[in-house]
Tab-separated table of C-alpha atoms and ligand atoms in Angstrom:
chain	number	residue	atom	x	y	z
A	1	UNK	CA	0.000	0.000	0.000
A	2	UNK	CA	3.235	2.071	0.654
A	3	UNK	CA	3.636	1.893	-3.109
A	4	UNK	CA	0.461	3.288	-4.342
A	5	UNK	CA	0.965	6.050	-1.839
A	6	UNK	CA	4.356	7.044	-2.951
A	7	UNK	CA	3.146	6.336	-6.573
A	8	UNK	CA	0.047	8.714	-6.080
A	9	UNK	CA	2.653	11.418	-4.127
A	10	UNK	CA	5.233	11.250	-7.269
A	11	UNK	CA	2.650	11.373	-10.111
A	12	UNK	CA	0.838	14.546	-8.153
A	13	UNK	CA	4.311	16.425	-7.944
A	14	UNK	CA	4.763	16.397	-11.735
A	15	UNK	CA	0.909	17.414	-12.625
A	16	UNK	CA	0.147	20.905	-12.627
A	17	UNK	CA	-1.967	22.529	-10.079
A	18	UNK	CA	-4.786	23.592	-12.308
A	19	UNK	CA	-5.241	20.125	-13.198
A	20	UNK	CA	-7.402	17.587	-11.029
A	21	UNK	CA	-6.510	14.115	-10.296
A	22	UNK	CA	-9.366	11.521	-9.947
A	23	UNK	CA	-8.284	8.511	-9.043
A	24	UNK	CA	-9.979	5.606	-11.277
A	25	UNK	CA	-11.133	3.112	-8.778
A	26	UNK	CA	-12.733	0.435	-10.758
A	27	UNK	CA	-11.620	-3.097	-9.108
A	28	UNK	CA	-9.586	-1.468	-6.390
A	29	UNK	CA	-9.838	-2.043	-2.848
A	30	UNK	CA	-10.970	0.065	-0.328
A	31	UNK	CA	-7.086	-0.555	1.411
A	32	UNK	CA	-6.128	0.651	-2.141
A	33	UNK	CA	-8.091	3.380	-2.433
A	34	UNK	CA	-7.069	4.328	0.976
A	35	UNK	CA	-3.705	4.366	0.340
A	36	UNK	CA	-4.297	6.698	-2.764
A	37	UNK	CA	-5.986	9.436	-0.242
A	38	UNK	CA	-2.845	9.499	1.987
A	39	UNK	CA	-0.742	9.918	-1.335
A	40	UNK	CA	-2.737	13.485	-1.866
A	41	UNK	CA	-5.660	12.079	-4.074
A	42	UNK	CA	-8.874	14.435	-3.480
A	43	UNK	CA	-11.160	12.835	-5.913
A	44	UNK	CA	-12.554	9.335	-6.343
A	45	UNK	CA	-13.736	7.908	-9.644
A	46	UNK	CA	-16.132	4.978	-9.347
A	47	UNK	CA	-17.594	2.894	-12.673
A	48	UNK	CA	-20.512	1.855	-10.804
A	49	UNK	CA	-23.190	2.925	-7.894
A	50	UNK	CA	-22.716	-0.338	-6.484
A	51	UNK	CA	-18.853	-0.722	-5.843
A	52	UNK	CA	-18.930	3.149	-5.058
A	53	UNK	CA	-21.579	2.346	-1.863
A	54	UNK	CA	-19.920	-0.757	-1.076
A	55	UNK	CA	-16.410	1.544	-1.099
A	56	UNK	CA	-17.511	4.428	0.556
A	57	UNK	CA	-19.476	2.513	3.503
A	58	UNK	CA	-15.351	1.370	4.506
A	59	UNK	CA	-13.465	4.573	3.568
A	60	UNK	CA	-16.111	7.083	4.038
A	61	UNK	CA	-17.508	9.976	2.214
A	62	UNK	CA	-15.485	12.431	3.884
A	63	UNK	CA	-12.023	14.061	2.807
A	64	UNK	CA	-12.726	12.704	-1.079
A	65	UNK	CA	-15.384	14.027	-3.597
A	66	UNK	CA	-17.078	11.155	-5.448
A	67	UNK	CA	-17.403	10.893	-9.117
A	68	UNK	CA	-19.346	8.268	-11.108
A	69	UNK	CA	-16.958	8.102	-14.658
A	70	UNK	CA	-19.288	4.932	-16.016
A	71	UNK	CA	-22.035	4.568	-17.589
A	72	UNK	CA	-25.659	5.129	-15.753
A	73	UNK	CA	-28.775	3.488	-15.896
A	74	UNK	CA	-31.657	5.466	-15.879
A	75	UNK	CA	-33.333	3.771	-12.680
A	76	UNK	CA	-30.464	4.085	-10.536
A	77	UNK	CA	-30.444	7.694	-11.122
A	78	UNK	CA	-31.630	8.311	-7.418
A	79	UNK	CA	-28.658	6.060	-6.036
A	80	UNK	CA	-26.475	8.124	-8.123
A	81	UNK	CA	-27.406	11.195	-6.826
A	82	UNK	CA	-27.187	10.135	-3.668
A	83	UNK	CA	-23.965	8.815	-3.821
A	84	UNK	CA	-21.658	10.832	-6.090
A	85	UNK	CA	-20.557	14.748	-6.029
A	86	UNK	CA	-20.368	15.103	-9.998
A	87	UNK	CA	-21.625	12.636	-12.610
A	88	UNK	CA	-19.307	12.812	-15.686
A	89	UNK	CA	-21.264	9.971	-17.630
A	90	UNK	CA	-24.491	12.328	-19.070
A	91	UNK	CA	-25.018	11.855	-22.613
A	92	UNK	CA	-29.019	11.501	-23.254
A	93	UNK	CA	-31.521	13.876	-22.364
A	94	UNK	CA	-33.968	10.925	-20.954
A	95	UNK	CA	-31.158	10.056	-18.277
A	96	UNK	CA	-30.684	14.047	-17.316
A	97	UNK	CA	-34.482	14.553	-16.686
A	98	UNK	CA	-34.101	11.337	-14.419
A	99	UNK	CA	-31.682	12.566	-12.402
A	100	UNK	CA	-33.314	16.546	-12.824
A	101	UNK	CA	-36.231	14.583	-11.274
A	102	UNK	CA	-33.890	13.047	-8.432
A	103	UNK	CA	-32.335	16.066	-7.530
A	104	UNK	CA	-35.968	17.757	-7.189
A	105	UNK	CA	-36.902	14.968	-4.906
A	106	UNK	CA	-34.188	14.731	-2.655
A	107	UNK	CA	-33.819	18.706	-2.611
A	108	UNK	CA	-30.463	19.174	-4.583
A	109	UNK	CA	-28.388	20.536	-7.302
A	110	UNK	CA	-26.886	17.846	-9.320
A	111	UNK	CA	-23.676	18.467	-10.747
A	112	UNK	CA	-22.951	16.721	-14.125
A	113	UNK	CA	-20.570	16.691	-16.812
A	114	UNK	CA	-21.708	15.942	-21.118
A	115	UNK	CA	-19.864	12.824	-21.994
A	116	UNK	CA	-18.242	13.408	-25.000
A	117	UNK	CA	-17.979	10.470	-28.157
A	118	UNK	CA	-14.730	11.867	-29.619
A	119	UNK	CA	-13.918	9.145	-31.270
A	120	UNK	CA	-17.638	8.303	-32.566
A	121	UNK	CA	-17.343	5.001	-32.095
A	122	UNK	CA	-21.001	3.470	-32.374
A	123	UNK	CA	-20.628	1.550	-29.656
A	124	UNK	CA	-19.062	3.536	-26.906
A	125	UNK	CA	-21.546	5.865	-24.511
A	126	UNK	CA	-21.508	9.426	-25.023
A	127	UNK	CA	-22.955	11.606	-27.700
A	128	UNK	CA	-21.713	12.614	-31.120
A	129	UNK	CA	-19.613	16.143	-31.041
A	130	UNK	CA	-21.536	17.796	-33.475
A	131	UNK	CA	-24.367	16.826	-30.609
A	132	UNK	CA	-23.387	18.648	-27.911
A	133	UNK	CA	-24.677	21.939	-28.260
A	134	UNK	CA	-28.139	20.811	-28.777
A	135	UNK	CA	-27.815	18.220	-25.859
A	136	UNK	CA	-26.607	21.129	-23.724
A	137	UNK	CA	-28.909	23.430	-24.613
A	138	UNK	CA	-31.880	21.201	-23.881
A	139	UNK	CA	-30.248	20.108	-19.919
A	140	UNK	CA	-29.576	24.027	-19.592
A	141	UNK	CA	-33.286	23.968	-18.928
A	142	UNK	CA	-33.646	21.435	-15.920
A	143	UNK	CA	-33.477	23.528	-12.919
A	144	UNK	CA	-31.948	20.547	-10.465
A	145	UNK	CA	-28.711	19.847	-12.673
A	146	UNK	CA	-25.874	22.287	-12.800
A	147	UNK	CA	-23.734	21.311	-16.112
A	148	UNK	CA	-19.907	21.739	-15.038
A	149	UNK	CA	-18.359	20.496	-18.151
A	150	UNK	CA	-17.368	18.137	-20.692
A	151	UNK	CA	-15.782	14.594	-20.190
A	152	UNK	CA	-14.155	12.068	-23.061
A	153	UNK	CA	-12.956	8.491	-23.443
A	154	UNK	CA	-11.339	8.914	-27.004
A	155	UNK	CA	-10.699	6.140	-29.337
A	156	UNK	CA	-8.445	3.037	-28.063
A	157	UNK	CA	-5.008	3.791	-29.710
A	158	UNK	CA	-1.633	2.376	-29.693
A	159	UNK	CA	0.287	5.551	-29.862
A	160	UNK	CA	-1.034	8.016	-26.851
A	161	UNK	CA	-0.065	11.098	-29.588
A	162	UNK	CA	-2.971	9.979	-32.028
A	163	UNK	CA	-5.140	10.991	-29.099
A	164	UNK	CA	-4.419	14.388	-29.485
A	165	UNK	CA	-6.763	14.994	-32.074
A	166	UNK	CA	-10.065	13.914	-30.358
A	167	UNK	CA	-8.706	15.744	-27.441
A	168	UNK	CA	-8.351	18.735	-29.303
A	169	UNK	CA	-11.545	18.434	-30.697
A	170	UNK	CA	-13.499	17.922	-27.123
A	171	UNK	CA	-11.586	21.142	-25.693
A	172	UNK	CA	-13.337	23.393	-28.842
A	173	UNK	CA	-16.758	21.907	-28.314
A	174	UNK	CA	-15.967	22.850	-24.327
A	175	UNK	CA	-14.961	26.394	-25.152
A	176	UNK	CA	-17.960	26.353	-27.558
A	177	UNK	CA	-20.440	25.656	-24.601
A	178	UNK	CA	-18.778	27.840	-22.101
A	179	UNK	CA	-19.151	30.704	-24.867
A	180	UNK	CA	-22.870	29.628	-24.857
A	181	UNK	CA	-23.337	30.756	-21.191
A	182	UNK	CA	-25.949	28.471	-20.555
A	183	UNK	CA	-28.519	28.814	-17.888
A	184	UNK	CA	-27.598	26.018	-14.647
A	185	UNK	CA	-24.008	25.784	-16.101
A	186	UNK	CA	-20.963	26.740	-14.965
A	187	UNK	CA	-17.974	25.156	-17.286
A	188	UNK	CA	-15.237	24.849	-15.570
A	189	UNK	CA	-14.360	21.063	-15.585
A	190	UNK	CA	-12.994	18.994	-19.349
A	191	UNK	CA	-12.315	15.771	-18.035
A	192	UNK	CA	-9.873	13.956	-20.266
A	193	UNK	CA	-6.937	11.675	-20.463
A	194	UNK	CA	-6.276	8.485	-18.321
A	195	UNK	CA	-2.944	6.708	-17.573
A	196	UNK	CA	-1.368	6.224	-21.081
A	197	UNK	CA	-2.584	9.999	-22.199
A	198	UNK	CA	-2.996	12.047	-19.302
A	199	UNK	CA	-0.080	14.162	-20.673
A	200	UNK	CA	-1.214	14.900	-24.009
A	201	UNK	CA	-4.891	15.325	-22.765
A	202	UNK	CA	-3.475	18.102	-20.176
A	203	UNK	CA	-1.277	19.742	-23.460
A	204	UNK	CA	-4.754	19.960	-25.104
A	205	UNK	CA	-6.071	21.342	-22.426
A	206	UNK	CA	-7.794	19.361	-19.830
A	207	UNK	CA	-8.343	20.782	-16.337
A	208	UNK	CA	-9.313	17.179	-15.259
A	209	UNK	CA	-7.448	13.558	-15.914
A	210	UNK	CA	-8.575	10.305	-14.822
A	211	UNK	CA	-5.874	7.789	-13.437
A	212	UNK	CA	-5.761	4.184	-12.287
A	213	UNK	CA	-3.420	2.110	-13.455
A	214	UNK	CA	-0.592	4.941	-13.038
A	215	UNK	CA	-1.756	5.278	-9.473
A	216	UNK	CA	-2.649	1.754	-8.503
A	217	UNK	CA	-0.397	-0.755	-10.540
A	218	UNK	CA	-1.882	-3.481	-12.914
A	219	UNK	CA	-5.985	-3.768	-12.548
A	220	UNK	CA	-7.382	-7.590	-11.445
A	221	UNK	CA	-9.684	-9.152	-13.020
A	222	UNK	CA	-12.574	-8.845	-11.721
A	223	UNK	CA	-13.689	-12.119	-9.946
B	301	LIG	C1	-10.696	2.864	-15.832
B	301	LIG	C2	-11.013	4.231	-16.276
B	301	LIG	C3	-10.033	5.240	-16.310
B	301	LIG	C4	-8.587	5.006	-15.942
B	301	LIG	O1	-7.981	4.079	-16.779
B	301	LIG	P1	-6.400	3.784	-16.657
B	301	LIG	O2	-6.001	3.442	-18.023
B	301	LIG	O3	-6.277	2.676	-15.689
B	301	LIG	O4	-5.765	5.028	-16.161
B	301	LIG	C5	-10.419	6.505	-16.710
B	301	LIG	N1	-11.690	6.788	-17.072
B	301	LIG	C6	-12.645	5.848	-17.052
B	301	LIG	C7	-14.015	6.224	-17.460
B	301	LIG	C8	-12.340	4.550	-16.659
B	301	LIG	O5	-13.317	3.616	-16.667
């Protein structure tokens, strides 16, 4: 565990302080995760509600914002916005009015992020770039969500520099929507860029990167 923390410490030092660090917990422990908090880690990343409860109920919700970075469904839109600070996974109308409608009921702003397709991959979540405007446009009218930004995947590539391009392109759709000045938005957050690209993704101009195996080793399988 002394490794993750002076992995997390040594990977902090050499990000710049604009940029956030959330920590991509998928499969990790909650020793693990631990571990990553002592090393300076402020935000947790979690794919699902599930594993995010079941790591939260042993580290606690304290001293770490929560982010949900995988895909939601629509009925666990209430769990979601119970358990996580900022949802970076919003790309459908249908699943912002859910959680518009869960914020309402449980008397709170929801904080969400437009997940981004950069690649447009048909199979991957997120929506088309050339979709965004009209996707934020339509969530600038629910009153319970607060739109903080834009988040990507990109394509799977071998080289980390043929990123740069979808990168690029998810930074002038942000700037686009941040021109906008969008009712219930307040752009501050382009989440992009995970272990093997974090570097060109904060070149291109992300103010957020998400990181596991760069903090925590090798992932498991999951059993
Ligand atoms: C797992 C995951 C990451 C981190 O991936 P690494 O390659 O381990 O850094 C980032 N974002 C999302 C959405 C993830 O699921």
């Amino acid at each position: 565990m002394t490794e993750i923390e002076d992995r997390t410490r040594a990977l902090l030092a050499g990000i710049p302080p604009r940029v956030q660090v959330v920590a991509a917990a998928k499969t990790r422990t909650a020793d693990e995760i631990r571990a990553a908090l002592a090393g300076g880690i402020r935000i947790v990343g979690e794919n699902y509600v599930q594993e995010a409860a079941a790591a939260q109920s042993v580290v606690g919700r304290d001293g770490a914002e929560w982010h949900l970075i995988g895909s939601l469904q629509r009925n666990k839109a209430k769990d979601a916005v119970r358990q996580f600070d900022l949802i970076q996974t919003v790309d459908s109308l249908p699943l912002a009015e859910r959680l518009d409608a869960a914020g309402r009921a449980l008397g709170r702003v929801v904080p969400i992020l437009i997940e981004v397709n950069s690649g447009r991959e048909p199979q991957k979540a997120g929506v088309f770039p050339e979709d965004v405007e009209a996707l934020a446009r339509a969530i600038a009218d629910l009153a319970s969500i607060e739109m903080r930004g834009v988040m990507t995947l990109g394509p799977a590539r071998e080289a980390s520099d043929a990123l740069r391009p979808f990168f690029a392109e998810t930074k002038r759709r942000f700037d686009e929507l941040a021109r906008l000045r969008l009712p219930n938005a307040r752009m501050t957050i382009l989440s992009m860029g995970m272990s093997d690209s974090y570097r060109e993704a904060i070149d291109e101009g992300a103010t957020m990167v998400r990181l596991g195996t760069a903090l925590f080793g090798p992932r498991r399988e999951r059993g």
